[in-house]
C-alpha cells in the first residue's frame, strides 16, 4: 500500500506529541519510533511494527498516550491496527508475521468490527503475556536469551525504564490528612535522601489506603531528584515468580544481579510472601545485601512487622530497623479532597454536595471510593447530563457497602459473570478471544478489582496465569467503556447488583 505523505507527516506529529508529553520513557519511545504508518482506512490507522513485542507494548503501555496524541493530531478518535513486518528491523527474529489487528484505542468495541475476528484469535497473546519490554531488552543484550519464561529484566537495570513505576502515582496527586500524614512525610524523606533517613521504611495498612501509591511516588520523586538512580518496584508475588523462574531456568546469578543492583527496592504487599520459605530466605539475603551496601528498601504490608506470620523473626526484626508507620482510613475531609482531586484531574465537574455524599457513604477503602465516583461520572457522561446529588444517590444506592453482607469471593464473581454472559468459568479463563468473551473476561477482572481485595497478580492468576498488567489494562478499559457505552454500563451495574445480592443471601 502506498502511503500518502500527509499520513506520514501526521504520524510524525503523533510521535512528536507523545514524546513532548514527557510521560513516556526513552525506551518506550524507542518502540514507538519503530512503528511505520501503512494507511488510514476510515478511522483506523494501519501501523507496521517489527514484532509482536513492539505491538504489545504500543497496545498496552503506550495505548493511552497514543490515543490522546492521535485524537489531537487527526482531530477525531483514531484506532490503530497493527501488522507485523519481520523485515523491518534487525532484531525482529523468528516471530511469524500476522495480519493487521485492530486495537480499540478508547473506541467503542462496536466501531472496530471491520478488522477481522479472525485476527483476534491468533492475537490471544496481546495482553496475556506482557510486559514484554524487559524480555526484549534481555534479548537485545543477549541474543541467546529466551524470549519468555526467564526473568523479566535485563542484566543491568540502569535507569527509570527498568523500574516498573506506575505513571499515575505521584506525590503531587496524593492527598494528605491526619490518617496518612506521617507515612507521606516518611516516604518523602526517603525519596529525598535514599538510605540516609529511614531504612527500611515499612508502611502498613488495610487494603486500598494508598500504600502502593506512596511506593511509586517515592520511586518517581527519587528519580526526578537523582536522574539515573536505579529504582525497582515489585509486588511480592512478582518477586516470588521471578525467584521461582530463576531457579527453573538456572538464572540465579541474574536474579541476584537484578534485585541487588538497585539503589531503591520498593516491595509491595510483603504479606503475600509469607510461608514461601525459599523465597523468604532469598528475600532475607536480598535485604541484607541492599542494606549492607547502603541501599534503600521500602516495604508495604497489611500488618505491622510483629504481626506478620510466615516470616522468621530475624527478618521481621530487620523490618523494624528503620521506621514503621501505618496508614489509617481517611477522614471525611480527606475523602472529599481525594474525590475532588480525582474529578479535577479528569476534567469532570462534580458539585460539592454530590462529592460529600459519595465520600460520606464510602469510608474505608479509597479504591472503592474511586469506583463510586467512576460510576457516577460514567452515568452522567452516558446520559449527557451534569452530575448532581439526586443522581449520585440514585446510582449508588445499590453500591453502598452493606455491613451485614457476606464477603464477596472471587468464586462468586467468576460464577455470576460467567452465568450472566452465558459462558463457563473455563471460558473466562481460556485463551479464546472472541469479542464477547474478551469483554466478559475484562468485566470479570474489573469486578474482582473493585469488589475484592485481591492483588493484581492474584487476579491475573485466576485467569489462567495472566500477567498483572493485563488486569490493569482490563480495569482501565472497562472504566473507560462504562462512560462510553450504555450497554457496558448497564451490564456492569446489573452484574454488580446480582453479585452483592447473592453475597447477602449466602
Ligand atoms: N491519599 C490519597 N490521595 C489520592 N489517591 C489516593 C490516596 N490514597 C489512595 N489513593 C488512591 O486509591 C487507590 C488505591 O490505593 P493503593 O492501590 O495505593 O492502595 P493500597 O493500600 O496499596 O492497597 P492494597 O493493599 O490493596 O494493595 C489508588 O488509585 C490510589 O491512587
XYZ file of C-alpha atoms and ligand atoms in Angstrom:
537
model
C 0.000 0.000 0.000
C 1.456 3.356 -0.933
C 1.295 5.737 1.947
C 0.411 9.340 1.388
C 2.803 11.979 2.544
C 0.141 13.577 4.671
C -0.299 10.353 6.667
C 3.430 10.051 7.128
C 3.595 13.641 8.319
C 0.604 13.209 10.600
C 2.198 10.122 12.113
C 5.402 12.060 12.749
C 3.346 14.658 14.575
C 1.681 11.933 16.636
C 5.077 10.576 17.668
C 6.316 14.084 18.454
C 3.197 14.760 20.535
C 3.708 11.604 22.574
C 7.371 12.482 23.044
C 6.586 16.065 24.051
C 4.080 14.883 26.673
C 7.091 13.784 28.718
C 5.077 10.837 30.086
C 6.945 8.196 28.160
C 10.442 6.968 28.929
C 13.145 6.791 26.250
C 12.985 3.023 25.870
C 9.237 3.012 25.270
C 9.668 5.899 22.818
C 12.154 3.654 21.035
C 9.338 1.188 20.362
C 7.062 3.907 19.088
C 9.791 5.068 16.715
C 9.800 1.591 15.175
C 6.178 1.828 14.004
C 5.505 2.865 10.390
C 2.112 4.070 9.110
C 0.688 1.970 6.289
C -2.545 3.764 5.583
C -5.712 5.177 7.064
C -8.977 3.368 6.480
C -11.998 5.149 7.889
C -10.935 5.781 11.471
C -8.346 3.039 11.611
C -4.678 3.756 11.169
C -2.685 0.753 9.981
C 0.739 0.536 11.543
C 3.520 -1.891 10.711
C 5.793 -2.967 13.547
C 8.759 -5.359 13.523
C 7.484 -7.874 16.044
C 4.707 -8.862 18.420
C 6.583 -7.428 21.329
C 6.559 -3.939 19.870
C 2.884 -4.263 19.054
C 2.077 -5.431 22.583
C 3.957 -2.514 24.103
C 2.208 0.012 21.880
C -1.116 -1.566 22.713
C -0.653 -1.660 26.440
C 1.967 0.636 27.861
C 1.588 3.371 25.249
C -2.068 2.973 24.468
C -3.437 5.914 26.423
C -0.780 8.371 25.292
C -1.072 7.210 21.721
C -4.864 7.541 21.751
C -4.608 11.108 23.054
C -1.971 12.119 20.527
C -3.926 10.557 17.632
C -7.058 12.442 18.615
C -5.080 15.645 18.880
C -3.389 15.322 15.500
C -6.281 13.874 13.486
C -8.985 15.852 15.288
C -11.044 12.706 15.830
C -10.756 9.378 17.607
C -8.494 7.009 15.688
C -7.967 3.295 16.305
C -4.753 1.523 15.465
C -4.484 -1.790 13.650
C -1.107 -3.477 13.615
C 0.639 -5.688 11.143
C 3.911 -7.367 11.862
C 6.630 -6.997 9.293
C 9.663 -9.050 10.244
C 11.776 -7.368 7.562
C 11.506 -4.065 9.284
C 14.208 -4.361 11.854
C 17.328 -6.311 12.587
C 16.077 -7.628 15.899
C 12.795 -8.957 14.624
C 13.663 -12.663 14.666
C 11.622 -15.872 14.388
C 8.292 -14.208 15.048
C 5.726 -15.095 12.427
C 4.076 -12.241 10.611
C 0.445 -11.622 11.298
C -2.396 -9.803 9.622
C -3.477 -6.390 10.883
C -5.285 -6.371 14.151
C -7.470 -3.651 15.452
C -6.996 -2.052 18.804
C -9.860 -0.076 20.152
C -7.950 2.917 21.491
C -10.779 4.096 23.743
C -13.172 3.473 20.902
C -16.406 1.590 21.474
C -15.887 -2.072 20.677
C -18.596 -1.846 18.011
C -16.501 0.546 15.956
C -13.800 -1.924 15.202
C -15.680 -4.825 13.723
C -14.319 -4.068 10.283
C -10.998 -5.547 11.333
C -11.288 -9.280 11.277
C -12.472 -11.502 14.088
C -10.022 -13.992 12.699
C -7.132 -11.807 13.630
C -8.349 -11.688 17.202
C -7.985 -15.376 17.724
C -4.349 -15.517 16.726
C -3.699 -12.481 18.781
C -4.505 -14.036 22.112
C -1.128 -13.019 23.412
C -1.911 -9.334 23.262
C -2.465 -8.689 26.941
C -1.840 -12.017 28.473
C 1.886 -12.321 28.286
C 3.036 -8.829 28.999
C 5.038 -6.834 29.803
C 7.488 -7.926 27.229
C 9.672 -4.847 27.283
C 12.048 -6.420 29.744
C 12.321 -9.553 27.669
C 13.184 -7.590 24.578
C 15.921 -5.827 26.476
C 17.349 -9.082 27.635
C 17.295 -10.493 24.124
C 18.954 -7.345 22.845
C 21.791 -7.585 25.293
C 21.955 -11.328 24.982
C 20.674 -12.592 21.650
C 20.531 -16.096 23.029
C 18.207 -15.114 25.855
C 14.873 -16.896 25.732
C 12.050 -14.503 24.947
C 9.829 -15.981 27.613
C 9.901 -17.978 30.763
C 13.022 -16.452 32.237
C 13.469 -13.377 34.354
C 11.694 -10.298 33.125
C 14.682 -7.996 33.291
C 17.853 -7.192 31.504
C 21.107 -7.868 33.224
C 21.899 -4.348 34.327
C 18.961 -2.191 35.182
C 20.238 1.281 34.520
C 17.581 3.885 34.955
C 13.926 4.787 35.118
C 12.645 2.442 32.450
C 13.673 -0.608 34.427
C 11.748 0.465 37.470
C 8.174 -0.571 36.569
C 6.761 2.565 38.128
C 3.124 3.391 37.547
C 2.740 6.794 35.874
C -0.417 7.599 37.783
C 1.037 7.568 41.262
C 2.986 10.657 42.310
C 3.319 12.731 45.448
C 1.506 15.618 43.859
C -1.711 13.651 43.425
C -1.525 12.057 46.865
C -3.825 13.865 49.293
C -2.646 14.036 52.858
C -4.719 14.151 56.010
C -4.259 13.028 59.575
C -4.660 9.386 58.512
C -1.619 9.308 56.250
C 0.417 12.435 57.003
C 3.168 10.619 58.827
C 3.539 7.906 56.204
C 3.575 10.544 53.491
C 6.273 12.592 55.277
C 8.408 9.490 55.802
C 8.012 8.488 52.165
C 9.009 11.959 51.087
C 12.083 11.925 53.307
C 13.165 8.575 51.899
C 12.812 9.825 48.325
C 14.831 12.936 49.133
C 17.679 11.061 50.755
C 17.585 7.350 49.977
C 19.204 5.136 52.616
C 20.050 8.188 54.697
C 16.819 8.788 56.589
C 14.761 5.694 57.361
C 15.964 2.343 56.168
C 13.957 0.248 55.704
C 10.749 2.226 55.606
C 7.870 -0.121 56.436
C 4.355 1.129 55.644
C 1.348 -0.932 56.664
C -2.399 -0.525 56.498
C -5.566 -2.046 55.156
C -6.328 -2.514 51.510
C -6.886 0.458 49.239
C -5.482 3.148 51.503
C -2.605 4.373 49.343
C 0.412 2.202 50.211
C 1.127 1.288 46.607
C 0.584 4.885 45.553
C 3.229 6.031 48.044
C 5.726 3.395 46.888
C 5.510 4.554 43.298
C 5.617 8.201 44.359
C 8.889 7.538 46.195
C 10.350 5.984 43.067
C 9.264 8.793 40.763
C 10.400 11.575 43.024
C 13.759 9.995 43.817
C 14.431 9.532 40.103
C 13.462 13.113 39.464
C 15.879 14.311 42.127
C 18.657 11.898 41.202
C 18.486 11.083 37.492
C 19.978 7.694 36.762
C 19.058 6.320 40.179
C 18.210 2.641 39.874
C 14.749 2.043 41.303
C 12.817 -1.173 41.174
C 9.178 -1.612 42.159
C 7.990 -5.165 42.652
C 4.974 -6.816 44.167
C 5.987 -9.672 46.454
C 4.155 -12.120 44.192
C 6.259 -10.992 41.245
C 9.377 -11.304 43.356
C 8.297 -14.866 44.154
C 7.639 -15.661 40.495
C 10.937 -14.157 39.396
C 12.715 -16.197 42.016
C 10.991 -19.429 41.006
C 11.726 -18.739 37.338
C 15.350 -18.024 38.132
C 15.655 -21.456 39.682
C 13.746 -23.112 36.889
C 15.891 -21.505 34.215
C 19.117 -21.655 36.126
C 19.368 -17.879 36.230
C 20.121 -17.419 39.898
C 23.027 -15.097 39.169
C 20.998 -12.709 37.063
C 18.182 -12.766 39.634
C 20.656 -11.623 42.262
C 22.061 -9.008 39.962
C 18.632 -7.608 39.205
C 17.497 -7.348 42.778
C 20.761 -6.449 44.416
C 21.966 -3.878 41.883
C 19.399 -1.228 42.654
C 19.541 1.935 44.714
C 15.957 1.681 45.890
C 13.931 -1.516 46.128
C 10.197 -0.917 46.585
C 8.471 -4.115 47.607
C 4.693 -4.163 47.788
C 2.365 -6.385 49.819
C 5.091 -8.387 51.522
C 2.413 -10.442 53.313
C 1.870 -12.479 50.144
C 5.373 -13.876 50.524
C 4.508 -15.467 53.864
C 5.293 -19.171 54.285
C 7.101 -19.378 50.952
C 10.221 -20.467 52.713
C 12.752 -20.428 49.919
C 11.523 -17.071 48.646
C 11.557 -15.570 52.119
C 15.100 -16.858 52.567
C 16.134 -15.273 49.264
C 14.456 -12.037 50.251
C 16.355 -12.113 53.535
C 19.640 -12.232 51.614
C 18.481 -9.580 49.162
C 17.538 -7.341 52.053
C 20.893 -7.848 53.752
C 22.839 -7.215 50.564
C 20.994 -3.971 49.902
C 21.105 -2.787 53.468
C 24.800 -3.522 53.842
C 25.506 -1.635 50.629
C 23.615 1.348 51.928
C 20.722 0.953 49.527
C 17.157 1.908 50.377
C 14.405 -0.661 50.942
C 10.744 0.305 51.287
C 8.201 -2.351 52.190
C 4.412 -2.334 52.410
C 2.189 -4.806 54.151
C -1.323 -5.195 55.505
C 0.029 -5.766 59.032
C 2.875 -4.390 61.158
C 6.073 -6.496 61.256
C 5.324 -8.033 64.641
C 2.017 -9.433 63.472
C 3.287 -10.800 60.179
C 3.130 -14.543 60.351
C 5.015 -16.776 57.957
C 8.281 -14.849 58.306
C 11.194 -15.728 60.527
C 11.879 -13.496 63.467
C 15.265 -12.466 62.028
C 13.511 -10.915 59.023
C 10.648 -9.382 60.990
C 13.117 -7.707 63.307
C 15.005 -6.291 60.309
C 11.759 -4.800 59.040
C 11.766 -2.747 62.226
C 15.312 -1.476 61.936
C 14.248 1.723 60.208
C 10.853 3.310 60.556
C 7.470 1.602 60.742
C 4.403 3.692 60.015
C 0.770 2.959 59.334
C -1.911 4.448 57.115
C -5.397 4.665 58.556
C -8.685 5.054 56.702
C -9.040 8.724 55.742
C -11.442 11.082 57.479
C -14.336 12.671 55.623
C -12.450 15.826 54.633
C -9.594 13.804 53.184
C -12.010 11.574 51.290
C -13.746 14.603 49.816
C -10.372 16.101 48.870
C -9.311 12.834 47.181
C -12.523 12.748 45.158
C -12.265 16.423 44.244
C -8.681 15.979 43.076
C -9.585 12.962 41.011
C -12.580 14.683 39.418
C -10.394 17.674 38.683
C -7.666 15.538 37.120
C -10.243 14.016 34.802
C -11.794 17.372 33.961
C -15.159 16.429 35.468
C -17.290 18.895 37.353
C -18.970 17.366 40.404
C -20.934 19.577 42.810
C -19.737 19.697 46.393
C -22.891 18.056 47.817
C -22.514 15.068 45.480
C -18.846 14.702 46.404
C -19.751 14.865 50.065
C -22.497 12.292 49.598
C -20.130 9.810 47.942
C -17.394 10.453 50.496
C -19.768 10.084 53.419
C -21.067 6.723 52.191
C -17.772 5.014 51.475
C -15.457 5.436 54.388
C -12.859 2.698 54.386
C -11.328 1.884 51.047
C -10.148 4.621 48.641
C -10.229 2.239 45.709
C -13.964 1.779 46.364
C -14.354 5.500 46.712
C -12.796 5.996 43.294
C -15.009 3.225 41.900
C -18.116 5.018 43.146
C -17.012 8.285 41.531
C -16.356 6.446 38.271
C -19.866 5.004 38.400
C -21.473 8.402 38.920
C -19.428 10.185 36.284
C -19.913 7.373 33.765
C -23.682 7.570 34.227
C -23.686 11.336 33.769
C -21.476 11.138 30.710
C -23.640 8.471 29.074
C -26.781 10.464 29.676
C -25.139 13.721 28.767
C -26.310 15.309 31.993
C -24.416 17.276 34.600
C -23.772 15.372 37.795
C -25.988 16.228 40.749
C -26.740 14.925 44.210
C -30.016 13.146 43.353
C -28.309 11.303 40.576
C -25.412 10.245 42.812
C -27.867 8.955 45.418
C -29.812 7.019 42.814
C -26.743 5.491 41.175
C -25.014 4.484 44.346
C -27.970 3.103 46.251
C -27.053 -0.478 45.439
C -23.349 0.043 45.571
C -23.049 1.375 49.072
C -21.482 -1.302 51.187
C -23.783 -3.231 53.402
C -22.029 -4.149 56.608
C -24.102 -7.291 57.019
C -23.142 -8.614 53.625
C -21.041 -11.719 53.370
C -17.620 -11.383 51.887
C -17.672 -11.314 48.102
C -15.360 -14.049 46.891
C -13.628 -14.497 43.568
C -15.576 -17.733 43.018
C -18.818 -15.854 43.369
C -17.762 -13.157 40.892
C -16.456 -15.670 38.364
C -19.584 -17.763 38.632
C -22.030 -14.851 38.327
C -20.113 -13.251 35.458
C -19.870 -16.495 33.532
C -23.612 -17.145 34.023
C -24.569 -13.618 33.144
C -22.816 -13.746 29.793
C -23.691 -17.373 29.063
C -20.143 -18.671 29.331
C -18.455 -21.155 31.617
C -15.766 -20.183 34.108
C -13.333 -22.194 31.979
C -14.234 -19.939 29.035
C -13.364 -16.857 31.079
C -10.051 -18.433 31.980
C -9.306 -19.632 28.471
C -7.135 -18.028 25.826
C -10.023 -17.587 23.435
C -10.513 -14.050 22.170
C -13.914 -13.820 20.588
C -15.102 -10.314 21.177
C -17.956 -11.023 23.600
C -15.719 -13.322 25.608
C -12.960 -10.713 25.813
C -15.431 -8.151 27.150
C -16.908 -10.624 29.650
C -13.410 -11.529 30.827
C -12.428 -7.891 31.210
C -15.597 -7.157 33.159
C -14.837 -10.088 35.469
C -11.330 -8.683 36.040
C -12.742 -5.223 36.706
C -15.243 -6.621 39.232
C -12.576 -8.654 41.026
C -10.531 -5.479 41.319
C -13.483 -3.429 42.509
C -15.275 -5.841 44.808
C -12.459 -7.811 46.404
C -9.126 -7.003 47.981
C -7.221 -9.307 45.669
C -3.930 -8.030 44.308
C -3.408 -7.616 40.563
C -1.161 -10.710 40.274
C -3.713 -12.805 42.162
C -6.486 -11.688 39.851
C -4.251 -12.489 36.870
C -3.701 -15.963 38.328
C -7.493 -16.551 38.368
C -7.451 -16.194 34.594
C -5.001 -18.895 33.674
C -1.906 -17.101 34.929
C -2.284 -13.842 33.045
C 0.100 -11.045 33.855
C -0.895 -8.282 36.281
C -0.627 -5.665 33.513
C -3.408 -7.492 31.666
C -5.634 -6.952 34.696
C -4.644 -3.283 34.906
C -5.462 -2.885 31.247
C -8.869 -4.570 31.663
C -9.709 -2.449 34.683
C -8.951 0.784 32.842
C -10.644 -0.406 29.685
C -13.918 -1.222 31.427
C -13.873 2.058 33.326
C -13.487 3.886 30.025
C -16.127 1.819 28.253
C -18.614 2.433 31.056
C -18.653 6.131 30.215
C -18.826 5.450 26.501
C -21.363 2.670 26.112
C -24.742 2.304 27.752
C -24.693 -1.451 27.283
C -21.465 -1.887 29.208
C -22.552 0.469 31.966
C -25.838 -1.389 32.386
C -24.188 -4.798 32.298
C -21.628 -3.863 34.935
C -24.270 -2.305 37.170
C -26.684 -5.197 36.853
C -23.957 -7.754 37.413
C -22.628 -5.906 40.458
C -26.104 -5.890 41.954
C -26.539 -9.598 41.301
C -23.204 -10.371 42.948
C -23.988 -8.241 46.003
C -27.455 -9.729 46.234
C -26.089 -13.256 46.168
C -23.416 -12.412 48.742
C -26.161 -11.114 51.049
C -28.123 -14.329 50.687
C -25.260 -16.681 51.432
N -4.150 9.866 49.830
C -4.508 9.564 48.599
N -4.646 10.530 47.665
C -5.046 10.236 46.417
N -5.335 8.999 45.985
C -5.201 8.004 46.874
C -4.781 8.227 48.206
N -4.745 7.047 48.852
C -5.112 6.125 47.958
N -5.390 6.691 46.772
C -5.843 6.007 45.561
O -6.623 4.885 45.967
C -6.372 3.763 45.123
C -5.922 2.580 45.973
O -4.650 2.905 46.538
P -3.430 1.864 46.608
O -3.519 0.891 45.494
O -2.186 2.646 46.765
O -3.814 1.122 47.950
P -3.029 0.009 48.770
O -3.028 0.476 50.181
O -1.718 -0.274 48.148
O -3.991 -1.228 48.595
P -3.646 -2.815 48.583
O -3.195 -3.153 49.972
O -4.974 -3.431 48.236
O -2.596 -3.033 47.550
C -5.312 4.197 44.131
O -5.942 4.573 42.930
C -4.678 5.419 44.788
O -4.200 6.348 43.840
